[in-house]
Coordinates of C-alpha atoms in Angstrom, one line a residue:
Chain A
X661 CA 8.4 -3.7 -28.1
X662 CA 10.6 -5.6 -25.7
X663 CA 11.7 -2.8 -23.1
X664 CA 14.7 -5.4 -21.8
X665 CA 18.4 -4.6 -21.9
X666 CA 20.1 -7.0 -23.9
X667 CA 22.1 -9.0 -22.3
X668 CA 25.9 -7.3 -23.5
X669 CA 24.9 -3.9 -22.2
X670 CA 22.9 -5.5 -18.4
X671 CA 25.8 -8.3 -18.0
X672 CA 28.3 -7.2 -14.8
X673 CA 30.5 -10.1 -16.4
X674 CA 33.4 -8.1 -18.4
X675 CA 35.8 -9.8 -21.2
X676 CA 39.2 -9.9 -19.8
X677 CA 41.3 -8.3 -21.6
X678 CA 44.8 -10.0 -22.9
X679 CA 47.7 -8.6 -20.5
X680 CA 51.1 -9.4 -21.6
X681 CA 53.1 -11.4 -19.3
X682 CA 57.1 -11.3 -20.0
X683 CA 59.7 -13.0 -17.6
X684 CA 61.3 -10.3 -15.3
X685 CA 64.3 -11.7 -16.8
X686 CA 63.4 -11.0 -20.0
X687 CA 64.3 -7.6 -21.0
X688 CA 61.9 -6.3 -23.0
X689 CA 62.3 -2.7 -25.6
X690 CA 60.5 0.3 -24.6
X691 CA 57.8 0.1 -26.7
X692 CA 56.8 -3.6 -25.6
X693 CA 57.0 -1.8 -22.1
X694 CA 54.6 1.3 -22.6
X695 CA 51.8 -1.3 -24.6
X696 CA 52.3 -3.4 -21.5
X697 CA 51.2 -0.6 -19.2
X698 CA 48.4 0.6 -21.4
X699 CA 47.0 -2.8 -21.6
X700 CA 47.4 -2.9 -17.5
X701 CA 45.7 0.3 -17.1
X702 CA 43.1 -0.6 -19.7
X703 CA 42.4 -4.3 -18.1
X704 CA 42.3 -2.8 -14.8
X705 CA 39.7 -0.2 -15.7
X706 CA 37.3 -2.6 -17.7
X707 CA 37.4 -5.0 -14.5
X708 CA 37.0 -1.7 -11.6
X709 CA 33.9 -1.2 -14.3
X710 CA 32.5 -4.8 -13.7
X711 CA 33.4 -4.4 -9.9
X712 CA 31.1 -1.4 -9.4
X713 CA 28.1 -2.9 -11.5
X714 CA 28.2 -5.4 -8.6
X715 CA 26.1 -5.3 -5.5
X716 CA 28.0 -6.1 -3.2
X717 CA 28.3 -4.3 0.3
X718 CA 30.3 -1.5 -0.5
X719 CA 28.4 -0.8 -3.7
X720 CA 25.2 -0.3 -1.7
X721 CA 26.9 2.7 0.6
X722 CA 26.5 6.2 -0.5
X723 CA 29.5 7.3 -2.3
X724 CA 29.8 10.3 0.2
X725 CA 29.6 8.3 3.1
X726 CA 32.4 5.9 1.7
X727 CA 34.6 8.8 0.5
X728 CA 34.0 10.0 4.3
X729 CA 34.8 6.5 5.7
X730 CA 37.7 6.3 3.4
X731 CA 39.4 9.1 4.7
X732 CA 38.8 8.6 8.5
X733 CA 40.5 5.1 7.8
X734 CA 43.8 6.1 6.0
X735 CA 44.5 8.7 8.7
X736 CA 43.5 6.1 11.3
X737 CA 45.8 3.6 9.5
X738 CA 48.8 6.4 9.0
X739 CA 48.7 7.6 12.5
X740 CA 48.4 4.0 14.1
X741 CA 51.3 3.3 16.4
X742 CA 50.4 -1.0 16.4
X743 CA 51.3 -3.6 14.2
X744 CA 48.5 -5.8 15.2
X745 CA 46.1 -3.3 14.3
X746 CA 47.7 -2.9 11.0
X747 CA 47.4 -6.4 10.5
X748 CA 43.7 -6.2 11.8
X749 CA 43.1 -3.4 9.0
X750 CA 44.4 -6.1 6.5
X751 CA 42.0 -8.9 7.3
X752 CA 39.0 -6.4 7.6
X753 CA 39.9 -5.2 4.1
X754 CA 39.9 -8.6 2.7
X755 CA 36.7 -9.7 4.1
X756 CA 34.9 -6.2 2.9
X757 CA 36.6 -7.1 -0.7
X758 CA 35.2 -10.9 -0.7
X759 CA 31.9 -9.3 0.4
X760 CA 31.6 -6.3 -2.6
X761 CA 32.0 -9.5 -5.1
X762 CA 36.3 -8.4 -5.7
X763 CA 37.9 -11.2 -6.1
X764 CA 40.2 -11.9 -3.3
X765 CA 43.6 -13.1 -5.6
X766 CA 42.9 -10.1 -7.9
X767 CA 42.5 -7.8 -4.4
X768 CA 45.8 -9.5 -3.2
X769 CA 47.3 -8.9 -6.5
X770 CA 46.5 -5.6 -6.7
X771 CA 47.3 -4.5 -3.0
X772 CA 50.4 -6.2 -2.6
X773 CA 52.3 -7.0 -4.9
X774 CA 52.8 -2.8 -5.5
X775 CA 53.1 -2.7 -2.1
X776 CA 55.9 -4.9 -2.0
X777 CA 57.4 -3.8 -4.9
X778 CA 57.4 -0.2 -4.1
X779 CA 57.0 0.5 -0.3
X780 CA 58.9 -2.9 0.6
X781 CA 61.8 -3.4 -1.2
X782 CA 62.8 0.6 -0.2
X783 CA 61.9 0.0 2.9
X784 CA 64.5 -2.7 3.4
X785 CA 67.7 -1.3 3.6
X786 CA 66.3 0.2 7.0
X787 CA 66.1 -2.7 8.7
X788 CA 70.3 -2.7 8.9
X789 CA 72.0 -1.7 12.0
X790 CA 73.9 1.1 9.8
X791 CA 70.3 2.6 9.2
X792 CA 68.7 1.6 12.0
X793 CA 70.3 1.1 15.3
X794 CA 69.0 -1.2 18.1
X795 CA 68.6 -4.5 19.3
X796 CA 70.7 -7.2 16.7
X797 CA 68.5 -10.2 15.6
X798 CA 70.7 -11.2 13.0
X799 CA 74.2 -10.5 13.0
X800 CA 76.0 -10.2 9.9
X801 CA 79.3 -9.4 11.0
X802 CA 81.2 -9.1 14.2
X803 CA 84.6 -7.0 13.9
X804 CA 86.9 -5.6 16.5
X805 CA 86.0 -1.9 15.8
X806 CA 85.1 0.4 13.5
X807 CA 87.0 0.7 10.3
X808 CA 87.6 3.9 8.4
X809 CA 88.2 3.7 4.8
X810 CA 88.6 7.3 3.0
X811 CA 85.3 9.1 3.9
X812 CA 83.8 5.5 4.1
X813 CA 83.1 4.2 7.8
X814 CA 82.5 0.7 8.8
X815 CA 81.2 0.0 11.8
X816 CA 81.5 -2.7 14.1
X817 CA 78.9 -4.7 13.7
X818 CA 76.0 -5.3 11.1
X819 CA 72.9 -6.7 12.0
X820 CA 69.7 -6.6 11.3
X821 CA 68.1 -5.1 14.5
X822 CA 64.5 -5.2 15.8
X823 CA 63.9 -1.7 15.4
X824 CA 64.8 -1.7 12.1
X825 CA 62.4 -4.5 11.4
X826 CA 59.6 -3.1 13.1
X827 CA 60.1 0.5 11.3
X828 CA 60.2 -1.8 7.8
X829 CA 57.0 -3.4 8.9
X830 CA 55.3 -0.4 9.9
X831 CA 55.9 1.4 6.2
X832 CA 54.9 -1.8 4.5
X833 CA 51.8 -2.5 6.2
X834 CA 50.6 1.2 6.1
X835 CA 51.5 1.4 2.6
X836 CA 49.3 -1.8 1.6
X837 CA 46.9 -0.8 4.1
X838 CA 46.4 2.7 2.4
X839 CA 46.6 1.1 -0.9
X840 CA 43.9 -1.4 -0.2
X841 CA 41.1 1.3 1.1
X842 CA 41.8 3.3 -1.9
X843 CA 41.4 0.6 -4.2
X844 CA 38.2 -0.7 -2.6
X845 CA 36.8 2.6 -2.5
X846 CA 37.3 3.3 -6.9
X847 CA 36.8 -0.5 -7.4
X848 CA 33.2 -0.3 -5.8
X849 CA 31.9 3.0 -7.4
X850 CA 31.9 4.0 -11.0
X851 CA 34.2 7.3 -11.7
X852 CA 31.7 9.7 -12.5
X853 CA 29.5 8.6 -9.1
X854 CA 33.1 9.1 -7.7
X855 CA 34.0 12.6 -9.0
X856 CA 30.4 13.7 -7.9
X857 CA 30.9 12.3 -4.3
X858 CA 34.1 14.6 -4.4
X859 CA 32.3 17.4 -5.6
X860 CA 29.8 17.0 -3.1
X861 CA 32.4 17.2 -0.4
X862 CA 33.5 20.9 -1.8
X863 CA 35.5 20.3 -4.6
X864 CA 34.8 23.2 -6.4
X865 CA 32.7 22.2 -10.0
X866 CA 35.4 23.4 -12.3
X867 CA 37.8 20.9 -10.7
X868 CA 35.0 17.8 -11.0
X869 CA 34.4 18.6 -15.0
X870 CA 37.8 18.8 -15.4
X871 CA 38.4 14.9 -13.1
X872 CA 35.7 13.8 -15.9
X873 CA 36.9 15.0 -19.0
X874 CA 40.9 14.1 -18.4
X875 CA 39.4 10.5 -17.3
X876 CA 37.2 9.7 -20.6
X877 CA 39.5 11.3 -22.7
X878 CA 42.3 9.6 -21.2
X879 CA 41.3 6.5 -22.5
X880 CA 40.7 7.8 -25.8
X881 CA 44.2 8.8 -26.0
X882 CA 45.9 5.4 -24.7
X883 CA 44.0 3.7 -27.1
X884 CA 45.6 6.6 -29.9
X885 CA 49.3 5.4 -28.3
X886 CA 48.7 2.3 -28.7
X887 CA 48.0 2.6 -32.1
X888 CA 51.0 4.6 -32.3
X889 CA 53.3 2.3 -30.9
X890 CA 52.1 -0.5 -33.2
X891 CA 52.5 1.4 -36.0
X892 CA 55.7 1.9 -35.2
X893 CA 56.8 -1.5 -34.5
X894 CA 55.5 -3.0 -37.5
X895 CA 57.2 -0.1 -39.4
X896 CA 60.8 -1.2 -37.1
X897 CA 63.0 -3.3 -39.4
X898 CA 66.2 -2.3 -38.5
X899 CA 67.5 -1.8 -34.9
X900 CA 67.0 1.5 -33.6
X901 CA 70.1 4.0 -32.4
X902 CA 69.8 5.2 -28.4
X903 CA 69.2 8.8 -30.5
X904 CA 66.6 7.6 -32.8
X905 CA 64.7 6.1 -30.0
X906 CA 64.5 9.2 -28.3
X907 CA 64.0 11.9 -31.7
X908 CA 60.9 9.2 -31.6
X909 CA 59.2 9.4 -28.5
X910 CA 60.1 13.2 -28.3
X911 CA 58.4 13.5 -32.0
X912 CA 55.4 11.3 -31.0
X913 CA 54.9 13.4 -27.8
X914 CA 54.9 16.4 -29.6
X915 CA 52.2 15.1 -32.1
X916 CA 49.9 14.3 -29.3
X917 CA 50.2 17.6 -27.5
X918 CA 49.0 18.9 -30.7
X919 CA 46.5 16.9 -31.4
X920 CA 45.4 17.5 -27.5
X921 CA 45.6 21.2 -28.2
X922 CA 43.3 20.6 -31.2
X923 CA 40.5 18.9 -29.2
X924 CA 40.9 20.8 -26.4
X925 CA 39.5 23.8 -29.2
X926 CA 36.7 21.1 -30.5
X927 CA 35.9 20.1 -26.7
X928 CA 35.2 23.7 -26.4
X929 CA 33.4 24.5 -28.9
X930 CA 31.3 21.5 -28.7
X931 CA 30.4 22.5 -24.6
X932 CA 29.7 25.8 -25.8
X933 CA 27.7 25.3 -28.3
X934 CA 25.4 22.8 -26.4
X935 CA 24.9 26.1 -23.5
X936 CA 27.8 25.4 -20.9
X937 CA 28.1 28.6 -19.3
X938 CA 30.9 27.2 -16.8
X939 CA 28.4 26.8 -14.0
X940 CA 28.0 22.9 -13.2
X941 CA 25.5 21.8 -10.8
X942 CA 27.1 18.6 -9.2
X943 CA 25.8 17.9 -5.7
X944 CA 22.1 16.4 -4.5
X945 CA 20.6 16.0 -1.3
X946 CA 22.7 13.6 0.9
X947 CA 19.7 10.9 1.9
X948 CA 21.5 7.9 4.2
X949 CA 19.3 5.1 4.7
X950 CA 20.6 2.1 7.7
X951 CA 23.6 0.4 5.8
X952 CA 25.4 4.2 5.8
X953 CA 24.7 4.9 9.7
X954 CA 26.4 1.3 10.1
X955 CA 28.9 2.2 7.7
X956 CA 30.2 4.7 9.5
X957 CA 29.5 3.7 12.5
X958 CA 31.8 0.6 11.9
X959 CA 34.6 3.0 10.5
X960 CA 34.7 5.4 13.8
X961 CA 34.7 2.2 15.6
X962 CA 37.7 0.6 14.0
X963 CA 39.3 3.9 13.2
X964 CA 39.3 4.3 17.4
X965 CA 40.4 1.2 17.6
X966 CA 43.4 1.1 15.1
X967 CA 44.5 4.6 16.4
X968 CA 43.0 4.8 19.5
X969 CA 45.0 2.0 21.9
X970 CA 48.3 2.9 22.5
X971 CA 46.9 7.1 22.3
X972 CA 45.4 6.1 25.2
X973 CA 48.6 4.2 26.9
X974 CA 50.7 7.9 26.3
X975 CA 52.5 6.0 23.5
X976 CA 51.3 8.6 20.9
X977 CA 54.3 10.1 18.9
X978 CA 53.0 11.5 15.1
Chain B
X1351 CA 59.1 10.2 -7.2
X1352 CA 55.5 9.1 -6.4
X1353 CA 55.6 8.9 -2.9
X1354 CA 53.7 6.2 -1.3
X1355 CA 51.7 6.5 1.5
X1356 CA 53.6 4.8 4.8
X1357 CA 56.7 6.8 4.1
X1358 CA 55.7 10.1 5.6
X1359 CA 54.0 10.8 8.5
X1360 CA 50.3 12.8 8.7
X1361 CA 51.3 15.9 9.8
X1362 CA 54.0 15.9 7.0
X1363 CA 50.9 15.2 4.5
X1364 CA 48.6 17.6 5.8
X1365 CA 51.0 20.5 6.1
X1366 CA 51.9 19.9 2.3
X1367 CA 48.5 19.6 1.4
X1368 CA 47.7 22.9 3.6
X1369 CA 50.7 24.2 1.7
X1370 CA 48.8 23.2 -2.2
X1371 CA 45.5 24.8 -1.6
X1372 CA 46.3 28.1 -2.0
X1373 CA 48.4 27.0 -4.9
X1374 CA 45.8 25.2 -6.4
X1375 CA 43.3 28.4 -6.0
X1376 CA 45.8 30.9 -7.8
X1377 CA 46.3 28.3 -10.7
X1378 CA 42.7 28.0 -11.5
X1379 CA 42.1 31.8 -11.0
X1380 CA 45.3 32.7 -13.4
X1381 CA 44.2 29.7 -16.0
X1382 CA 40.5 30.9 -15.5
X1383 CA 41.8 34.6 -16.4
X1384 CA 43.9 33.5 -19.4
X1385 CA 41.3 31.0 -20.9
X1386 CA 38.2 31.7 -20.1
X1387 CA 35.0 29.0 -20.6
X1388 CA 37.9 27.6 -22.6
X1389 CA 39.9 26.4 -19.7
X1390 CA 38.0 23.5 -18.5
X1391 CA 38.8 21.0 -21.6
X1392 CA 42.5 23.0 -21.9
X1393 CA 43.2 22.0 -18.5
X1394 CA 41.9 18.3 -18.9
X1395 CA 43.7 17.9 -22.0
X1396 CA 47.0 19.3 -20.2
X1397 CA 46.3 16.2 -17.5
X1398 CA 45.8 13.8 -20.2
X1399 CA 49.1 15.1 -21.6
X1400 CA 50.8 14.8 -18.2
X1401 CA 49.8 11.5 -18.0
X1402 CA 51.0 10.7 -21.6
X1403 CA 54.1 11.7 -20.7
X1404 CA 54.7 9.7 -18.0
X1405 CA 53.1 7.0 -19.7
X1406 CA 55.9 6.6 -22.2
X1407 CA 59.0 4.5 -20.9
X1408 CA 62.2 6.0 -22.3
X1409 CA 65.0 3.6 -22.8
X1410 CA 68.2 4.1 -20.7
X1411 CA 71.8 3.1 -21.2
X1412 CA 71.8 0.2 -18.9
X1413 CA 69.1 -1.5 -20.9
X1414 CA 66.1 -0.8 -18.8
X1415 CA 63.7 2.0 -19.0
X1416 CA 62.8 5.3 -17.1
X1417 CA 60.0 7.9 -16.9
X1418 CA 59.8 11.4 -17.4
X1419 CA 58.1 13.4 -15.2
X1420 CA 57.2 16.5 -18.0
X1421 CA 55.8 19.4 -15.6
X1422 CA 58.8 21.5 -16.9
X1423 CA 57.9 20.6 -20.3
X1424 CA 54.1 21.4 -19.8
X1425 CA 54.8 24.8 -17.8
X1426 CA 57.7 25.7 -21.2
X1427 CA 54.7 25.3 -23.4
X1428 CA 51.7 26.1 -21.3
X1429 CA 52.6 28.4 -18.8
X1430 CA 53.5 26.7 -15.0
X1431 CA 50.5 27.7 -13.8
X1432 CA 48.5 25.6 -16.1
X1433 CA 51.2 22.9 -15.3
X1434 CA 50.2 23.4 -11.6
X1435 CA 46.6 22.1 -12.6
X1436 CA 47.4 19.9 -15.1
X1437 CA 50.2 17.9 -13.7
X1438 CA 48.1 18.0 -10.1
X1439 CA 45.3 15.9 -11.8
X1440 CA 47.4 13.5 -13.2
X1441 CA 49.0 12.7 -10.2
X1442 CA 45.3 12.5 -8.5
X1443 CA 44.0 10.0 -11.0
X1444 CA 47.5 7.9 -10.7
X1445 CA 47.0 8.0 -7.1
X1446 CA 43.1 7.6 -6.8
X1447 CA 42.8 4.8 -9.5
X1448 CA 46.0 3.0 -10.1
X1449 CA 47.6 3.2 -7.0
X1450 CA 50.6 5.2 -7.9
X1451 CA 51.4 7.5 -5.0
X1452 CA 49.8 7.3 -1.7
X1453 CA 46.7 9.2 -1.6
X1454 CA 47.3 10.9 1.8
X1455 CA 50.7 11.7 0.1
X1456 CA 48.4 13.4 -2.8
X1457 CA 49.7 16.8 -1.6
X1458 CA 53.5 16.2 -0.9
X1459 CA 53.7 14.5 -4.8
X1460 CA 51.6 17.6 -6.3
X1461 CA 54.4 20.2 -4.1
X1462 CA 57.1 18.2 -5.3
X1463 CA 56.3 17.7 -9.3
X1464 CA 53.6 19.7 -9.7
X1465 CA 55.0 23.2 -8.1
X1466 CA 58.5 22.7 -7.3
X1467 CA 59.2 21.0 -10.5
X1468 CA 57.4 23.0 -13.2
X1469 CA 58.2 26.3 -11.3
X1470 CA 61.6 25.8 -10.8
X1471 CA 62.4 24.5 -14.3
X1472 CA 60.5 26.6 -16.3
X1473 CA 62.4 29.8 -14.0
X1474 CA 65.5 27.9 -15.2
X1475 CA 64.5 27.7 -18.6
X1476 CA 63.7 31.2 -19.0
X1477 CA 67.3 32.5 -17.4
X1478 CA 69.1 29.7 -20.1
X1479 CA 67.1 31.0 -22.8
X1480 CA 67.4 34.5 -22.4
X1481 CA 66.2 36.1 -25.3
X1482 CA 66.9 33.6 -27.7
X1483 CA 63.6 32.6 -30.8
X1484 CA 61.4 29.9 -29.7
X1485 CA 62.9 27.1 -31.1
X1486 CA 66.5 28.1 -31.7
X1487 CA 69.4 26.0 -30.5
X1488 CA 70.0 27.7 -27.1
X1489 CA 65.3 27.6 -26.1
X1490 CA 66.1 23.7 -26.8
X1491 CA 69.1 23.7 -24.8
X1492 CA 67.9 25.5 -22.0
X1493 CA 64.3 23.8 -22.2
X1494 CA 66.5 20.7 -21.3
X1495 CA 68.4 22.5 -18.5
X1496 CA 65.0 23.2 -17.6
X1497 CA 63.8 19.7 -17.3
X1498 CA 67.1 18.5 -15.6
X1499 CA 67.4 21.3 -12.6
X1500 CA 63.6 20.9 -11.9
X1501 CA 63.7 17.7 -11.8
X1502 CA 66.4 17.1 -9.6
X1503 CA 65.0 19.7 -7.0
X1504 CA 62.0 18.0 -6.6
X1505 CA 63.8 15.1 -6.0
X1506 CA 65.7 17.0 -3.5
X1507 CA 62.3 18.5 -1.9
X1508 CA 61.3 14.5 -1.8
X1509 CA 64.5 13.1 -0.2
X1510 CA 64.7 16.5 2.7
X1511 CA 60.5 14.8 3.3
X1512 CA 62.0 11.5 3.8
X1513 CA 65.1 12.6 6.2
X1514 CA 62.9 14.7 8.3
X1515 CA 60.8 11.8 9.3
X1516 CA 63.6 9.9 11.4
X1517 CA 64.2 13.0 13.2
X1518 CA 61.0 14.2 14.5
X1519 CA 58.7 10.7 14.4
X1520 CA 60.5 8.0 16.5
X1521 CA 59.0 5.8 19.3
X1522 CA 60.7 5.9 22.8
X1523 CA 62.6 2.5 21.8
X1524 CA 64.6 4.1 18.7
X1525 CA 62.0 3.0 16.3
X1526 CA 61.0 4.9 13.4
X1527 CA 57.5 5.4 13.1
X1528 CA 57.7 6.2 9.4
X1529 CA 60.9 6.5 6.9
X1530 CA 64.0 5.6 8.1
X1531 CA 66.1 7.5 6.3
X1532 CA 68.2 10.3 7.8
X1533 CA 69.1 13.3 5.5
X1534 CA 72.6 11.6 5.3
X1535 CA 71.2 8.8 3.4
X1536 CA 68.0 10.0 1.6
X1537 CA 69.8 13.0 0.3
X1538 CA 72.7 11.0 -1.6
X1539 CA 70.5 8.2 -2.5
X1540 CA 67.9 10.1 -4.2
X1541 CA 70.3 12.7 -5.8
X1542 CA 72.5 10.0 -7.4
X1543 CA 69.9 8.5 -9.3
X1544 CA 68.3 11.2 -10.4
X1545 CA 71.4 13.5 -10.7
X1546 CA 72.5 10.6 -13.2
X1547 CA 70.2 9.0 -14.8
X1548 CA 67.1 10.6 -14.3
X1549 CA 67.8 13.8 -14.7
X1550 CA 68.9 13.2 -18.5
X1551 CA 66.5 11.2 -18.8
X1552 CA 63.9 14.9 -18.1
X1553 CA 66.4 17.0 -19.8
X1554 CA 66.1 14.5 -23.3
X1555 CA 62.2 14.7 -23.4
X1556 CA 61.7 18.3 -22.7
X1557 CA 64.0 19.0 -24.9
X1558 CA 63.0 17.0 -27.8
X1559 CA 59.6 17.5 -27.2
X1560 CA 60.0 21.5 -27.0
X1561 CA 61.7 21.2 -30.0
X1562 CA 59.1 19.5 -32.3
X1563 CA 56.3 21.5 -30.4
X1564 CA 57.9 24.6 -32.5
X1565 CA 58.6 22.8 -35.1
X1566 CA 55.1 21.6 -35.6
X1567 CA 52.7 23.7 -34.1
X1568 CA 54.5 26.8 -33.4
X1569 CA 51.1 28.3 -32.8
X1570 CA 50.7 26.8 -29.8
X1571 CA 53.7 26.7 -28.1
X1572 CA 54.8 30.5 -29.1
X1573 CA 52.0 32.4 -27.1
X1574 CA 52.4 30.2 -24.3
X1575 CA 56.5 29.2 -23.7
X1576 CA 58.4 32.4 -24.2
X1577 CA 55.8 35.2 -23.1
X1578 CA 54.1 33.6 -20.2

């Protein structure tokens, strides 16, 4: 009897799936929209899955001590008061990635173009001397004095000043910097390895069953909206009214809830009837071998070191 | 509304996370009460519905689309307590695996959407509805008066987060440390959108969907909406 996997089920290669890619000046309907973001979020799960079959550095480290390591790095990288040790953080993060077998476009993808998109582009405005006063580096405009029109004022000048720049730096690298340990940390450990690390740490069981089940089931039910949508598309001949579009979604929400109510019951019964009592036994011994005393070794060190330098020079202000 | 990380400072994120554990400890006691053994998968399935919700891209009249939020339409038909819980995982696995939200802003987000938001809305609801049938005209009405004043008071608990941060976190040279915005300008710029667009955009769905819950399973949503 040949006791080897086949090769499908052993394989850490995954089958990209199709994502669909639409011009951002293309405006596409709703439902074209919501299948877009299902496929995203499906795509993005089947490759996190490949990711953590991997082994790769941060694959070998006991999901404890990363969750640990994790969380001593976003504080360090939230309280740090230097933008070269934000930009330190960055390249660190990058090589870690290239060395737990991410790929380093689909890393960059995924860390920055959300953080550019969300935590940049807000973050803008602030750079302007109306925001943020200070020291001009670009000056916009140069009037005589300050102009008052109705409750409106307009003020001398507008520039964009170095304060303003630096505060506009400091969100966006912090914000990509957050984004990147976070995504390192699920990309390099499969969910329910994940949810038990957290359970380990205290999270009481109830709270770890429930991560599981809304995560597996999750899927389930994109997969069910996607259906959905498609059903209703090919069903779409005419165009629709603003009201109909909306008597839709509300409908189709309303079906699901039902149909989550109904397995909800099912889910139960099923849990029940195999003897869950509600007590879930979750955590194991916490064994760490020499890569998770180095781990964390090299996390307190850089944490120190992004937080640590200008703490020391009296500069601290959190 | 899902706040990145960056924008607030740590002490702003640990406070509010101080702040949701008690919260979270009453909502699983109360939902552990109500439900029973049961309440594991009913609170799972209430996360996966969050998540739905917010899932779905509602058309606006400019031509693009918005999101709902729906903690004011999950505490209307499952109690806000059970919205505390549901709408707190969903935000946890949108923060944890794709990135939307910061993750040291976990517990600012679940104040803002998943207690503000359900608590105030579903309070709201329940004043608009008086004693009025589950279903009726004026529980739909008032379901979306619901949806519209909780979401727009989260969005005011977001922007007061933001304007405190110039004010207390600045470095000796004027610079902010972490969002820029003042109250003067976070205020109105968060409360326009969401006072105009947003907002109707909440008040549509829960509505409709409040509506068709009674319509079609008025099993589940009877027990739960008007007497919890």
């Amino acid at each position: 009897m040949n006791r080897e996997l086949p090769g499908w089920l052993s394989g850490a290669e995954y089958g990209q799936l199709p994502v669909v890619h639409t011009g951002w000046w293309r405006r596409t309907g709703y439902l074209e929209k919501t299948l877009a973001d299902i496929q995203q979020i499906m795509a993005e799960d089947m490759y996190q899955s490949a990711i953590a079959a991997r082994t790769g550095v941060l694959q070998r480290v006991e999901p404890r001590v990363k969750l640990i390591g994790t969380g001593i790095l976003l504080l360090a990288v939230a309280l740090s008061p230097s933008l070269a040790a934000l930009a330190a953080v960055h390249f660190l993060l990058a090589g870690v990635a290239v060395l737990s077998g991410v790929e380093i476009d689909k890393y960059i993808k995924r860390v920055w173009i959300p953080a550019l998109l969300f935590a940049g582009l807000a973050a803008l405005p602030g750079t302007l001397s109306w925001v943020t006063p200070g020291d001009a580096v670009v000056v916009f405009y140069q009037g005589t004095g300050g102009y008052h029109i109705g409750s409106f004022f307009l003020p001398e000048q507008l520039s964009v000043t170095r304060q303003g720049l630096m505060s506009a730096a400091f969100i966006l690298l912090r914000a990509a910097a957050s984004l990147g340990l976070v995504t390192l940390l699920v990309q390099t450990t499969r969910w329910p390895v994940l949810t038990k690390a957290i359970g380990g740490l205290g999270l009481p069981s109830v709270f770890v069953m429930v991560l599981d089940l809304t995560y597996r089931y999750l899927f389930l039910f994109l997969l069910l909206l996607t259906e959905y949508i498609l059903g209703r598309k090919s069903r779409l001949v005419a165009v629709e009214t603003p009201q109909g579009k909306l008597v839709w979604i509300g409908g189709a929400l309303a079906g699901f809830f039902r149909m989550l109510w109904q397995y909800s019951g099912e889910i139960t019964a099923a849990m029940q009837a195999r003897g869950y009592t509600g007590v879930n036994h979750q955590s194991s011994p916490l064994r760490l071998d020499i890569l998770d005393v180095c781990f964390l070794s090299i996390v307190v060190l850089v944490a120190i070191s992004v937080w640590g330098g200008s703490c020391f020079a009296g500069n601290l202000n959190f | 509304m899902h706040i990145p990380d960056g924008y607030l400072s740590p002490s702003t994120c640990l406070t509010l996370g101080a702040v949701m554990l008690p919260v979270w400890y009453r909502a699983s006691a109360v939902v552990k009460k109500s439900l029973d053994v049961a309440r594991i998968p009913f609170m799972a399935m209430g996360a996966v519905f969050a998540f739905l919700i917010m899932m779905f891209n509602v058309p606006i009249p400019d031509g693009t689309t918005a999101h709902a939020v729906g903690s004011v339409l999950i505490a209307i038909v499952l109690g806000p307590w059970a919205a505390v819980v549901a709408v707190s995982v969903a935000l946890f696995i949108q923060a944890l695996v794709f990135g939307d939200g910061g993750m040291l802003a976990f517990g600012v987000n679940a104040f803002n959407m998943a207690v503000i938001m359900p608590f105030t809305g579903y309070y709201m609801y329940r004043l608009a509805a008086g004693r009025a049938a589950g279903g009726s005209l004026r529980a739909v009405v008032a379901a979306g008066i619901g949806g519209y004043v909780g979401l727009n008071l989260a969005a005011l608990a977001a922007a007061i987060e933001f304007g405190i941060q110039p004010l207390l976190f600045t470095a000796a040279d004027g610079t902010p440390l972490y969002c820029p915005y003042g109250l003067s300008v976070a205020i109105p710029a968060m409360m326009t959108a969401h006072l105009l667009v947003a907002g109707f955009v909440e008040a549509a769905v829960t509505a409709l969907v409040v509506k068709y819950v009674w319509k079609t399973a008025p099993e589940v949503a009877a027990p739960n909406g008007n007497e919890k």
